[in-house]
GROMACS .gro file of C-alpha atoms in nm:
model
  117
    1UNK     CA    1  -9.414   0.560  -0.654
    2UNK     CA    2  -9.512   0.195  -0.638
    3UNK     CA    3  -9.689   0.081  -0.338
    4UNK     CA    4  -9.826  -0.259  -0.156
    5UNK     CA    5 -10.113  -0.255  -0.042
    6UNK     CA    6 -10.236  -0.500   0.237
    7UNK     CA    7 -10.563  -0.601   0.182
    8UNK     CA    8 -10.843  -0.746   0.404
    9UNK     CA    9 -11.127  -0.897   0.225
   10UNK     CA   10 -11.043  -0.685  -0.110
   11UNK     CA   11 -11.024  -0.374   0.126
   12UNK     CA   12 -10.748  -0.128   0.134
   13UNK     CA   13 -10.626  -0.161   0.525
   14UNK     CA   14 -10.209  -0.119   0.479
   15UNK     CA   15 -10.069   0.089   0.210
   16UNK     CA   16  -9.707   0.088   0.210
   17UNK     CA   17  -9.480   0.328  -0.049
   18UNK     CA   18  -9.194   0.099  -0.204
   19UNK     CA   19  -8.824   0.303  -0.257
   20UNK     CA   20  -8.513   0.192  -0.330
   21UNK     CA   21  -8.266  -0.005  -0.312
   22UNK     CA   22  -8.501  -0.240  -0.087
   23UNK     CA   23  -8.780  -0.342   0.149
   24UNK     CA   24  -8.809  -0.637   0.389
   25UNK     CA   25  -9.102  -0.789   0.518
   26UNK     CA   26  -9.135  -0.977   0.798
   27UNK     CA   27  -9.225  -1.055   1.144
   28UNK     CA   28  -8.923  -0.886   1.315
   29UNK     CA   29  -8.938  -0.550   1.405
   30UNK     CA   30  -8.584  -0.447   1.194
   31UNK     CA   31  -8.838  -0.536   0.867
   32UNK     CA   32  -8.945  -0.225   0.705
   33UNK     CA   33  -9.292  -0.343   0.655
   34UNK     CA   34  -9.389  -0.536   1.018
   35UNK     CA   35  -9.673  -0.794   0.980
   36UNK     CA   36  -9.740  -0.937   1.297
   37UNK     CA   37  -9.881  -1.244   1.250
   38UNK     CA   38  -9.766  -1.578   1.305
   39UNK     CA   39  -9.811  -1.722   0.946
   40UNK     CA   40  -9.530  -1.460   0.874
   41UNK     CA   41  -9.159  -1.571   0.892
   42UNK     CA   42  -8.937  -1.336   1.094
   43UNK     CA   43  -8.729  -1.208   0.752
   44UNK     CA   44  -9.017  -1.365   0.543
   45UNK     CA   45  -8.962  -1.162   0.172
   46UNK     CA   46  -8.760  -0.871   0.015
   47UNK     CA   47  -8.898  -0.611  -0.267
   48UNK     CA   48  -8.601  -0.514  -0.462
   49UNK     CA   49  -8.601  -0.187  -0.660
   50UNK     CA   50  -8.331  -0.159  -0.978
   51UNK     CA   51  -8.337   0.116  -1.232
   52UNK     CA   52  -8.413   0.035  -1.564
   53UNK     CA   53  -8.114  -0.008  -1.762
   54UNK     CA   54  -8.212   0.169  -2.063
   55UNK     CA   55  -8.476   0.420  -1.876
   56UNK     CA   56  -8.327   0.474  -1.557
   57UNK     CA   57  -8.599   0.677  -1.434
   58UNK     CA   58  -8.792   0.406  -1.352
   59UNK     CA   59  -8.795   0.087  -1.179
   60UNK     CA   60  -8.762  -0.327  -1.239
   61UNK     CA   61  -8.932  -0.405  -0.889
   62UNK     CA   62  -8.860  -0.790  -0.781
   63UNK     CA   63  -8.994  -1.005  -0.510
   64UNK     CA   64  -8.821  -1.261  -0.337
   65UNK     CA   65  -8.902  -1.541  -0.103
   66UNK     CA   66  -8.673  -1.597   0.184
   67UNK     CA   67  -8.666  -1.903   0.268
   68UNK     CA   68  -9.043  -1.844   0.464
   69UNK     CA   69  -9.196  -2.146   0.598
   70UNK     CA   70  -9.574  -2.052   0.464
   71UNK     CA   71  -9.418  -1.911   0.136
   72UNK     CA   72  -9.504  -1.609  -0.098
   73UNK     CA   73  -9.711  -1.595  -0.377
   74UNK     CA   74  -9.775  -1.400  -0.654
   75UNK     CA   75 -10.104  -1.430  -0.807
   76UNK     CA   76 -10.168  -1.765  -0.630
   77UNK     CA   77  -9.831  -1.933  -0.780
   78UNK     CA   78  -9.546  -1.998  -0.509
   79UNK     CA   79  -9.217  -1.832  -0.605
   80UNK     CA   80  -8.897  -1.971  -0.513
   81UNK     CA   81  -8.611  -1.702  -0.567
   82UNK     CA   82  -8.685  -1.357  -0.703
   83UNK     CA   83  -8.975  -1.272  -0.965
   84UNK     CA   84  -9.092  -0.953  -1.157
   85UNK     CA   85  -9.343  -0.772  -0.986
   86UNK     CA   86  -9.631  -0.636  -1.227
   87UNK     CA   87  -9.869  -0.347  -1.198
   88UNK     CA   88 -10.202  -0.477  -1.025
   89UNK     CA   89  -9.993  -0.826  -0.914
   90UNK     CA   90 -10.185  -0.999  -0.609
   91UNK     CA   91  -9.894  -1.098  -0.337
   92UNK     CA   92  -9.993  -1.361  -0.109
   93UNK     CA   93  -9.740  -1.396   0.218
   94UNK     CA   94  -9.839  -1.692   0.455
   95UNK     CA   95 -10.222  -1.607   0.461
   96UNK     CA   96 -10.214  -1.249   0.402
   97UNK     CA   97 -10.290  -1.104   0.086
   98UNK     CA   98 -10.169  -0.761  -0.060
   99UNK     CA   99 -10.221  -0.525  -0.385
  100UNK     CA  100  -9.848  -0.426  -0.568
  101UNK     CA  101  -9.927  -0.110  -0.795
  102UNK     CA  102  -9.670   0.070  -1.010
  103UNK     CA  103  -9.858   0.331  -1.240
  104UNK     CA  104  -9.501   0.410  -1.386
  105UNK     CA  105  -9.481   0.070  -1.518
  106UNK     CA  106  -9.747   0.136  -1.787
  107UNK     CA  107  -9.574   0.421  -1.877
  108UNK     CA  108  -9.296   0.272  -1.919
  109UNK     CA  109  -9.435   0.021  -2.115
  110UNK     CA  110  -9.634   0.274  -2.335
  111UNK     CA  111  -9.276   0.436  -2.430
  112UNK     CA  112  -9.129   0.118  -2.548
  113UNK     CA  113  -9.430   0.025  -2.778
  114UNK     CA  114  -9.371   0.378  -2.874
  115UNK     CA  115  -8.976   0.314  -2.932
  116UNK     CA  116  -9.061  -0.031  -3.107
  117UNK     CA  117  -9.310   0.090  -3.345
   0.00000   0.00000   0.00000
């Protein structure tokens, strides 16, 4: 299962478990993962989860700003609209900084080199 995890000075002090079909982060307390901090937007990002189309077992995991007014980041670039999250990607949102891990991603990516080769 891929996870975030929030991190405070490179330590592990959040860890949240990602499932489908989404996951919204915010300030309000409807958002699945509550940050209460003021540098968060009320509906300040959504994780999207999608099943690989040829390997449905796992995941294509996507972030997406929404509209936040301190923006998200994903390894220290600002996103605007939905990227690919990556195994080990840093996620900055306003001034808080998590840890995205999908250990199913290198599998997944070890069984296409496989199928390509």
């Amino acid at each position: 299962m891929a996870t975030l995890s929030q991190l405070n000075d490179d330590v592990v002090v959040n860890k949240f478990d990602l499932s489908p079909p989404e996951v919204t982060i915010g300030r309000h307390p409807s958002s699945h993962i509550q940050i209460e901090d003021n540098a968060i937007s009320a509906s300040h990002a959504r994780i999207t989860l999608s099943p690989n189309q040829y390997f449905p077992q796992f995941f294509e995991i996507f972030l997406e700003d929404l509209d936040s007014t301190n923006g998200t980041y994903i390894n220290e670039r600002r996103i605007l609209g939905k990227q690919r999250l990556h195994n080990n990607d840093l996620v900055r949102l306003g001034f808080n900084s998590f840890r995205f891990v999908d250990n199913k991603e290198a599998e997944l990516e070890k069984t296409v080199q496989m199928l390509q080769g």
